[in-house]
Every structure is written in structure tokens, then in C-alpha cells.
Short mmCIF file of C-alpha atoms in Angstrom, two decimals:
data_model
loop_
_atom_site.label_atom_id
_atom_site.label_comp_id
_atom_site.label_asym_id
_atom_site.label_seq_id
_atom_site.Cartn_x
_atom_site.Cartn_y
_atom_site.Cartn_z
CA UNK A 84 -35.79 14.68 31.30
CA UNK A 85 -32.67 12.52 30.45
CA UNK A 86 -34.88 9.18 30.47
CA UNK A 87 -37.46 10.82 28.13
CA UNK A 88 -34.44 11.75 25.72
CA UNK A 89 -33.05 9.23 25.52
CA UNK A 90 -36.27 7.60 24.49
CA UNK A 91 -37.22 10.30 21.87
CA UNK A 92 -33.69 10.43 20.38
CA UNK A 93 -32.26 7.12 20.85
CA UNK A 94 -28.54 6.61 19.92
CA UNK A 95 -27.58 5.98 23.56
CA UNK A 96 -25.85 8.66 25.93
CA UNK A 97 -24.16 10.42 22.51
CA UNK A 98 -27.28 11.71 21.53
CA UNK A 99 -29.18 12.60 25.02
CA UNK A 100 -25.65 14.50 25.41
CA UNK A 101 -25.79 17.00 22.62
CA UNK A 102 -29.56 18.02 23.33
CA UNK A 103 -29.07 18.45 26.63
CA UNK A 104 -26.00 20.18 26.08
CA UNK A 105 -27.70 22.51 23.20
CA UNK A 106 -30.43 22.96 25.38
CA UNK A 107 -28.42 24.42 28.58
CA UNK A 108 -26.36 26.63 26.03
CA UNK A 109 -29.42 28.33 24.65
CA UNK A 110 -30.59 28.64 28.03
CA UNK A 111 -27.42 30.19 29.07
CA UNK A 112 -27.41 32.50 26.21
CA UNK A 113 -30.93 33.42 26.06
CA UNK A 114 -32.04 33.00 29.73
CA UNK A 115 -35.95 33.91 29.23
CA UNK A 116 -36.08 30.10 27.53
CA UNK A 117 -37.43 27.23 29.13
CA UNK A 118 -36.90 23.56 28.45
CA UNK A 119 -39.52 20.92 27.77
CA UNK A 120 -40.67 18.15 25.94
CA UNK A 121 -44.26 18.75 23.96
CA UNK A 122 -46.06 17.82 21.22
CA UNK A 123 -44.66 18.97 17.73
CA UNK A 124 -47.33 18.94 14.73
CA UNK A 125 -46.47 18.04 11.47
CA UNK A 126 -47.56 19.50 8.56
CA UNK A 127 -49.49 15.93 7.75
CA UNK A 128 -51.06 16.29 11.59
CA UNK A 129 -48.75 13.92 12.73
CA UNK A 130 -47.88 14.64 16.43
CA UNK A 131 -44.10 13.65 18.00
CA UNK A 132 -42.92 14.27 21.02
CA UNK A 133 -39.53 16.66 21.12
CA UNK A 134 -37.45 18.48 22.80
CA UNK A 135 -38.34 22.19 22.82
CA UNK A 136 -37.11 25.32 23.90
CA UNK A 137 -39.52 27.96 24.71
CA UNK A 138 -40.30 31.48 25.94
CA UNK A 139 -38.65 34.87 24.16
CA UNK A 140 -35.69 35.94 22.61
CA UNK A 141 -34.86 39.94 22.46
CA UNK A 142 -34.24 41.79 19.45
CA UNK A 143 -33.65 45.61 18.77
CA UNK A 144 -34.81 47.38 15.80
CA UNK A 145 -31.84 48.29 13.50
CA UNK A 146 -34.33 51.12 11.74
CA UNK A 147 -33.80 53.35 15.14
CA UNK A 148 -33.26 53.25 18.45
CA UNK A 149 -35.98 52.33 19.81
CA UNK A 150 -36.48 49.42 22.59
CA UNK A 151 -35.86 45.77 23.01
CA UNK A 152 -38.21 43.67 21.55
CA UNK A 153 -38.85 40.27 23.25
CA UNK A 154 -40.10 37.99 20.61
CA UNK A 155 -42.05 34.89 21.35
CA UNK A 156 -40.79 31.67 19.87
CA UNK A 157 -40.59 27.82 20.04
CA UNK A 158 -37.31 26.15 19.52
CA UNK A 159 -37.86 22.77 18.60
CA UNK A 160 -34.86 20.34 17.97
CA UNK A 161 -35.53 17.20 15.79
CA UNK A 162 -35.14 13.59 16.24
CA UNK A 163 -32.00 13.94 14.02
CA UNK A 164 -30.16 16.65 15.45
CA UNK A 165 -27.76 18.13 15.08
CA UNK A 166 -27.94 16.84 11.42
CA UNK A 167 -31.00 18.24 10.72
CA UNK A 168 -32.21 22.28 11.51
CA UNK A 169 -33.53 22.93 14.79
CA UNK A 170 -37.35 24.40 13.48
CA UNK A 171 -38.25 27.68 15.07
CA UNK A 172 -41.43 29.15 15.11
CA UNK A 173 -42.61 32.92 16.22
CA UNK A 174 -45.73 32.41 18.66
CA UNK A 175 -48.56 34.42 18.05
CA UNK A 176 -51.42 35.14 20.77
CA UNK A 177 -54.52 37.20 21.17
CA UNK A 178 -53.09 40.22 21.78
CA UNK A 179 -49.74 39.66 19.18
CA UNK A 180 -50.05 38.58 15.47
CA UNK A 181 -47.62 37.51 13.37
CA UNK A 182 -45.99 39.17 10.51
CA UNK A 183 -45.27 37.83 7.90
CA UNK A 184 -41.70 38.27 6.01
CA UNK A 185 -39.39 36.28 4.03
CA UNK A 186 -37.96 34.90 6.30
CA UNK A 187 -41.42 34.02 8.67
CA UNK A 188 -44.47 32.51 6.56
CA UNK A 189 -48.21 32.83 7.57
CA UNK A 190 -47.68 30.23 9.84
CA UNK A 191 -45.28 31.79 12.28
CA UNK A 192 -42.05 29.09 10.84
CA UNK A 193 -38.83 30.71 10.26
CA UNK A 194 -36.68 29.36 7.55
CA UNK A 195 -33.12 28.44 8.85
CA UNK A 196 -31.88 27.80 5.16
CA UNK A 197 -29.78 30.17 3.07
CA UNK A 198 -29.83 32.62 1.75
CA UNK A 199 -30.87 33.82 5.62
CA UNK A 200 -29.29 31.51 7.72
CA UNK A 201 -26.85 29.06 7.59
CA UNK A 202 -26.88 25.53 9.36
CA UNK A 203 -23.59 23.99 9.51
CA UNK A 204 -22.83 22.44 13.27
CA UNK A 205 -19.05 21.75 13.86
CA UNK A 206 -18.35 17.84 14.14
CA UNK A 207 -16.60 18.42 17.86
CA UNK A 208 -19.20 20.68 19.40
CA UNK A 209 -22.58 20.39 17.55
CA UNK A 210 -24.63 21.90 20.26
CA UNK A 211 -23.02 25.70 20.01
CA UNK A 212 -24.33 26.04 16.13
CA UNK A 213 -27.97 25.93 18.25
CA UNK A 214 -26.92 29.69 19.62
CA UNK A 215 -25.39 30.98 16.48
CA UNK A 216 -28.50 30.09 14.55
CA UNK A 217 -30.60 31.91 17.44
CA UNK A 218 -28.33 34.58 17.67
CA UNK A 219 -28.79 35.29 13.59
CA UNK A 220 -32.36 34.75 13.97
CA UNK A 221 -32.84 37.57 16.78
CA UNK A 222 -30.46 40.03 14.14
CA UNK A 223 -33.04 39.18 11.34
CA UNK A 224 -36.13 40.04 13.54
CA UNK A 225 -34.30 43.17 14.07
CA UNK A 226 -34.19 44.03 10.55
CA UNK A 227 -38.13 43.12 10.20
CA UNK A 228 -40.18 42.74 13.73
CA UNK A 229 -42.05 39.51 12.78
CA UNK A 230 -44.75 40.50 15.17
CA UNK A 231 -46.96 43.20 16.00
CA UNK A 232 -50.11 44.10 18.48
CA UNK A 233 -53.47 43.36 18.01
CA UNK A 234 -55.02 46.47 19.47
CA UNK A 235 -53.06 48.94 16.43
CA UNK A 236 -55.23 47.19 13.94
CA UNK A 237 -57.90 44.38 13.01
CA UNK A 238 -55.58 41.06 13.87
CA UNK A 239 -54.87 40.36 10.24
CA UNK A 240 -51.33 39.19 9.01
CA UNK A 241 -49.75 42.17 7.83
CA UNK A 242 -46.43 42.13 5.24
CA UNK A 243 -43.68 43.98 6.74
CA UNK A 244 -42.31 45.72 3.66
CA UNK A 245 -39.10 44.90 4.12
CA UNK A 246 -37.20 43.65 1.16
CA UNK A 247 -35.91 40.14 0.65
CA UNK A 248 -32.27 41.26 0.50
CA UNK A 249 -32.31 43.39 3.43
CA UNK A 250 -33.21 40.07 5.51
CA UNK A 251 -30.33 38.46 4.85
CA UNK A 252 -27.69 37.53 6.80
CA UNK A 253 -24.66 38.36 6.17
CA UNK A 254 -23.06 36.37 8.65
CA UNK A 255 -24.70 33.35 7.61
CA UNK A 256 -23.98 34.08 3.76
CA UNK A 257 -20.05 34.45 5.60
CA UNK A 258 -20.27 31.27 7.40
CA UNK A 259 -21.59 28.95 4.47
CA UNK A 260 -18.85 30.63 2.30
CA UNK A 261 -16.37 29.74 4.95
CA UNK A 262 -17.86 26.65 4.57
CA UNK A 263 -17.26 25.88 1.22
CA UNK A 264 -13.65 27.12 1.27
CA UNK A 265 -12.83 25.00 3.98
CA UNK A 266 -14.61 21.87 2.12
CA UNK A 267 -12.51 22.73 -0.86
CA UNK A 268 -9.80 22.90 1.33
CA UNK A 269 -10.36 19.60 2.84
CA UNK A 270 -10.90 18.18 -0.59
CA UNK A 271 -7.85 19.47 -2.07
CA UNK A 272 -5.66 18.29 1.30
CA UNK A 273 -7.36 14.69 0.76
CA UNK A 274 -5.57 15.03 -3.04
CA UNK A 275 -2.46 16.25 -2.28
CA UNK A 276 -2.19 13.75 0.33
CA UNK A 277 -3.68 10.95 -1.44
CA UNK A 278 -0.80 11.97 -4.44
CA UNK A 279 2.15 12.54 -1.97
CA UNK A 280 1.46 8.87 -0.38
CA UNK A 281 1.27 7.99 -4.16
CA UNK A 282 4.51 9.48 -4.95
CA UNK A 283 6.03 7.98 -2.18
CA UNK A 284 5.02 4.84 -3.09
CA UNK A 285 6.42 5.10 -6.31
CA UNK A 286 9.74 6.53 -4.98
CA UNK A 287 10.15 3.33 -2.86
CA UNK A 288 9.14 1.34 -5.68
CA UNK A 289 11.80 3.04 -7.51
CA UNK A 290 14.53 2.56 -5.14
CA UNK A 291 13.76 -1.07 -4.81
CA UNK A 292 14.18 -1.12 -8.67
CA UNK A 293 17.34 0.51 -8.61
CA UNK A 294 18.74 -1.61 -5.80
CA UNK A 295 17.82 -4.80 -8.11
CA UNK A 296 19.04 -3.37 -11.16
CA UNK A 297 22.38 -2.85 -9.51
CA UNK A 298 22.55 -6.44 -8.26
CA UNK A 299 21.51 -7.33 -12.02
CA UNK A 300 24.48 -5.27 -13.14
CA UNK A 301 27.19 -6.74 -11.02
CA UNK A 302 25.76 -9.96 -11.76
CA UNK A 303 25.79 -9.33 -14.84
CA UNK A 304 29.63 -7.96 -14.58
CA UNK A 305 30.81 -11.26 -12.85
CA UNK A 306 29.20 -13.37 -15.62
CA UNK A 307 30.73 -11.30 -18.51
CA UNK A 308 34.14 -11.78 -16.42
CA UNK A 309 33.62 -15.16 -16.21
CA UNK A 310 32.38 -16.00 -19.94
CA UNK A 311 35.64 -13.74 -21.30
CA UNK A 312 37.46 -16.25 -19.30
CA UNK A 313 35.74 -18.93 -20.66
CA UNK A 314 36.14 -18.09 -23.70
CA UNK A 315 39.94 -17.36 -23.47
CA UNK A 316 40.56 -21.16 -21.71
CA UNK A 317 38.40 -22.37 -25.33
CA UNK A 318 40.27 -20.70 -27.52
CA UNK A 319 43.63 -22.08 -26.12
CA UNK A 320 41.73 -25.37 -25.97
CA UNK A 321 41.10 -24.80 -29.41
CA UNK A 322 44.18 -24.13 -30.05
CA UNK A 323 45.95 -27.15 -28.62
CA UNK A 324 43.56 -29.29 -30.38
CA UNK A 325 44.15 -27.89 -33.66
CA UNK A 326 48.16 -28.66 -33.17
CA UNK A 327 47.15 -32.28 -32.15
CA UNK A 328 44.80 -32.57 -34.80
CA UNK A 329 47.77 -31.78 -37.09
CA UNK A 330 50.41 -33.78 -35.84
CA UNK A 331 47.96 -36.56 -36.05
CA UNK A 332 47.49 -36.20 -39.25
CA UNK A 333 51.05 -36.40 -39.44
CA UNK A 334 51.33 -39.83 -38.05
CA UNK A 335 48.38 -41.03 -39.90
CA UNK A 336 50.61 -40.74 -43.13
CA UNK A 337 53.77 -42.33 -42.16
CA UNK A 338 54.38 -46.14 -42.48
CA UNK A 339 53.32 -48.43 -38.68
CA UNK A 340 56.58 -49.58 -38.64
CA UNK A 341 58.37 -46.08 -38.02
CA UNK A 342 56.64 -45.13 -35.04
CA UNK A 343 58.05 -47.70 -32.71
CA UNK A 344 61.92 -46.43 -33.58
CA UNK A 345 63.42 -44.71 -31.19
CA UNK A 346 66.20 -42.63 -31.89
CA UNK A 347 68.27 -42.01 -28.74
CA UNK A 348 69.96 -45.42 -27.92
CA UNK A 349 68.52 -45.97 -24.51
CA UNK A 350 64.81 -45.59 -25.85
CA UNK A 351 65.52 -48.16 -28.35
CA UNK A 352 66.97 -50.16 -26.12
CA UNK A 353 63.63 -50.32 -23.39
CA UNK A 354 61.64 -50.69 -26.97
CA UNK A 355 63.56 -53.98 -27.27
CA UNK A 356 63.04 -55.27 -23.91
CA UNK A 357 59.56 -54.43 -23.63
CA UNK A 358 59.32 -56.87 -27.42
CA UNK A 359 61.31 -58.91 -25.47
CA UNK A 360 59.20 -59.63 -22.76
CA UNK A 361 55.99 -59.98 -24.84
CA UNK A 362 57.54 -62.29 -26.36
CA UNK A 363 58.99 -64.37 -23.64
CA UNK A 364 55.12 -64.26 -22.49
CA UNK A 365 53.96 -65.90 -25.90
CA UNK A 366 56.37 -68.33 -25.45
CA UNK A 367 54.98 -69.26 -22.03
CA UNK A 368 51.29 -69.20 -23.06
CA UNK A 369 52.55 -71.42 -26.31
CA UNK A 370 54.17 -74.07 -24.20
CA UNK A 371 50.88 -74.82 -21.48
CA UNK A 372 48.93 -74.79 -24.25
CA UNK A 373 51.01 -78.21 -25.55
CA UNK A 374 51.07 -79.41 -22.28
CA UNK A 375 47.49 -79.45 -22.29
CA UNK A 376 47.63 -80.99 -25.46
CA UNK A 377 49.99 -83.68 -24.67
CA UNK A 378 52.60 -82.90 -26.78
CA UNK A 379 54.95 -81.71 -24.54
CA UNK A 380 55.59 -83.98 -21.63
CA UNK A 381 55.94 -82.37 -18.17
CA UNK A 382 59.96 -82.50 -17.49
CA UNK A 383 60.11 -80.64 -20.62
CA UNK A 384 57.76 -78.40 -19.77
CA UNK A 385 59.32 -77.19 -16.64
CA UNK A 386 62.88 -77.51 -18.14
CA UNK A 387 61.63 -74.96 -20.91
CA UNK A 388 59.53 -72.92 -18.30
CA UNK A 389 62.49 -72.10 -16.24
CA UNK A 390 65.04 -71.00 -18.68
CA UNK A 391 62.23 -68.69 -20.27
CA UNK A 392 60.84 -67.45 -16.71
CA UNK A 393 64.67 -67.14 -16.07
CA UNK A 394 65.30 -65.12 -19.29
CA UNK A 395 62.06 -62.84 -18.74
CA UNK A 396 63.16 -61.85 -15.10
CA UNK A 397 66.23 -60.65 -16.50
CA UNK A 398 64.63 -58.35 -19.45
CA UNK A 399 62.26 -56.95 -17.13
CA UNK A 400 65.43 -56.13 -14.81
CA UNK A 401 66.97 -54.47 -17.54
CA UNK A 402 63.88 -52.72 -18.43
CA UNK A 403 63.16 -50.99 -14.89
CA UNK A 404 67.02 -49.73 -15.15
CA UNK A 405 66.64 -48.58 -18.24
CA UNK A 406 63.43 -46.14 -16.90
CA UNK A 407 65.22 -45.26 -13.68
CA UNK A 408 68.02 -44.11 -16.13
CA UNK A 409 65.45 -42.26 -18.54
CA UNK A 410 63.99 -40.69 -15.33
CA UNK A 411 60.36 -42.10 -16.05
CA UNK A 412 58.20 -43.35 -13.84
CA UNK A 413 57.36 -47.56 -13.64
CA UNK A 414 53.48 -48.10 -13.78
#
């Protein structure tokens, strides 16, 4: 049987698994079913092979106490099961009819959608919703015997007279409202932790902002620190300009001449030897330049050289004394 599943249903040992699974547990819970694999009819006439489940399931009227029923049926589970319904039928032969009911047409099919029953199979074991739909099935046929014998009257469908409402079930109206709560429960989980991830994210974001902002504001201490002390070095900048701007302006307006006296007697006196010096220099440059010129012959010139050179020597003697004196240093 598990090569000729797997054939039928296709998406590889998963699917063979739950049918055969759903199979043994309606078998286990309704022993006087069989397994098998038969042709299932369409309502176009189309014929596919499925798995089906098949025999009698017992029921008890809830009117009165009267016996157990055993109810012929065929359980037939679709190529896309568990997704889709198993479809149930009620078997009629020549000696039992079928009634018909809201919940079982002329045909002998018995609806498995709500308001009657509920189909709904749990996502880790698909296979047990198979039993509970059974199970509410055999409660309905309790309320309204879907079949009846052919010997109490002609073999024509007959209507049981039972109202719609009284056929429902209330366990399957229970389930699909557990249903829904538990969707909406899902749903609202999904928000709440869709926003709390959210909200997290926007905490960390919000730390790593505050983190930077910090680091902005010592920054931004340091370089206020920094400019104030800045601006203090300008301002005394500023200030030492302005008081060489004015005493420049007071030199500007006194005659060339009085800013080379010195007043304290050794200044005046390194003025003069510095003059001195220069001057002794001019008189050197003056004197090759006639010897060049030929107007100085070269016994002179050497005569003259030496007493100047001598005379220089002397001054600039005088001169580093003089600074040594003044404490200032010789460049």
C-alpha cells in the first residue's frame, strides 16, 4: 500500500506518512474500518484512485435509549490532505436507504463544513483531526439516523425532520471559535513582536545617538576651551601690537638724526666705534678702487692699508669690550 501512496499522493515519504498514519488512527478508533485504495467518482464522472476508509461507524440515538446504530460509510481522503476535507459518504444498499438531512444530501455526502463540522488539522499532527471529524460525524448521526430499512417502507429517500439547528455541532462551532481566537492571538503576538523588535531597534538607535552626541559635546567643550584661549593669546597680541604701533608712530615723527644718540655713555661710545669701523671699511674699499685705477701706486697702497687695517682692529677691540661690559651678546 505504501508504493501505491506514494504514487497517488506524491510529495515523497511526508505525505505517504500522514495517510498512513490517519488511516491506522481511524482504524484504531473505529475498528469495524478497513483500508483500501478504490476508485473515487467525481461529480464530472471523473474517476481517481484514493485512499479510502471503509466499513461502519456506531452511533446511538440521543432521542432515547435505544441501541447502537452501525452506520455504513466511505472515508475517502484526497490527494491534498490534510489541507483539504477528508469526503465521507453514508452507503446505502438494498435493504438500507439513505436519509436525507442537512447535513447528508440525496446522494449519501456528508458536509464536513461549518456550521456542522469543523476542519482545522493541527500543523504537528494532521492525521488526529481525521478522528475528531469522525467522531463529530457519528454524534450528528445520532441526532438524525441518516439511514433507515427498506422493508418499513417503499425505498424512497425520506427527510428526517430534524431541524437544521439541532444538527449542529457544538463542538465543531467550539473548535472553529477556538480557532479564530487563537489566529487572532497569533496575529496580535506577530504585532507586538514585530513592534517590540521595532522599539528595540529604535532604543539602540537611540543610545548610539546619545553616545555620539556626547562625543559631539566634549568635542565641542575642548574646542570652545581652546578658541577662548585663542582668543585670549589675540587679544594680548592685539594688544602688544597696538603699543608698537604707537611707539612707532612715535619715531616716525622725530628727526633721523636723534635715534642713533645714545644716552648712557657706554652706548654712545659702541655707537662711535661701530661709525668708526664703517668707516675705516670705506676707506679700504676707496683706496683698491685707486689702485685699480692707477692712481695710487702699490707701496702706498699697502703703507695706507696697514695703518687703516691697524686702526680698524683696534675699534673693533674696543667694540667687543664695550658689549662684554653692556652684557650683550656679539653676533
Amino acid at each position: 500500500m505504501g508504493d501505491s501512496l506514494a504514487t497517488i499522493y506524491g510529495g515523497g515519504d511526508t505525505a505517504v506518512t500522514i495517510v498512513d498514519t490517519a488511516s491506522t488512527q481511524l482504524q484504531l478508533a473505529f475498528p469495524n474500518l478497513r483500508p483500501s485504495i478504490k476508485d473515487f467518482t467525481h461529480n464530472d464522472g471523473a474517476q481517481q484512485r484514493l485512499a479510502c476508509l471503509y466499513g461502519t461507524i456506531p452511533t446511538r440515538p440521543q432521542t432515547s435509549n435505544g441501541p447502537v446504530y452501525n452506520i455504513p460509510v466511505d472515508v475517502w481522503l484526497p490527494t491534498r490532505f490534510p489541507q483539504a476535507a477528508p469526503t465521507v459518504y453514508v452507503i446505502g444498499t438494498s435493504t438500507v436507504g439513505i436519509r436525507t438531512s442537512p447535513i447528508v444530501d440525496t446522494s449519501g455526502r456528508v458536509t464536513t463544513k461549518l456550521p456542522f463540522f469543523f476542519w482545522d488539522p493541527d500543523e504537528q499532527y494532521p492525521a488526529s483531526a481525521v478522528v475528531t471529524l469522525i467522531e463529530d460525524i457519528s454524534t450528528a448521526f445520532g441526532k438524525a439516523i441518516p439511514v433507515y430499512s427498506r422493508a418499513q417502507g417503499d425505498g424512497a429517500p425520506r427527510a428526517s425532520g430534524v431541524p437544521r439547528d439541532v444538527l449542529v455541532s457544538r463542538s465543531a462551532l467550539l473548535r472553529a471559535a477556538e480557532k479564530k481566537v487563537m489566529i487572532k492571538k497569533r496575529m496580535i503576538d506577530a504585532v507586538d513582536a514585530a513592534v517590540l523588535a521595532r522599539l528595540q531597534d529604535v532604543n539602540s538607535h537611540l543610545k548610539l545617538g546619545q553616545q555620539q552626541l556626547t562625543a559631539l559635546r566634549r568635542r565641542g567643550l575642548v574646542e570652545v576651551a581652546t578658541a577662548q584661549t585663542s582668543t585670549s593669546e589675540l587679544e594680548h597680541a592685539i594688544v602688544d601690537l597696538d603699543s608698537k604701533l604707537v611707539a612707532a608712530a612715535e619715531l616716525k615723527n622725530k628727526p633721523p638724526d636723534t635715534l642713533a644718540i645714545a644716552n648712557a655713555p657706554l652706548h654712545h661710545q659702541m655707537l662711535n666705534l661701530v661709525a668708526e669701523i664703517a668707516a675705516l671699511e670705506d676707506v679700504l674699499m676707496t683706496v683698491g678702487h685707486s689702485l685699480r685705477a692707477g692712481e695710487v701706486k702699490l707701496p702706498e697702497y699697502l703703507k695706507l692699508t696697514r695703518g687703516v687695517l691697524h686702526q680698524q682692529f683696534n675699534a673693533r677691540v674696543l667694540l667687543l669690550k664695550a658689549r662684554d661690559v653692556a652684557m650683550m651678546a656679539y653676533q
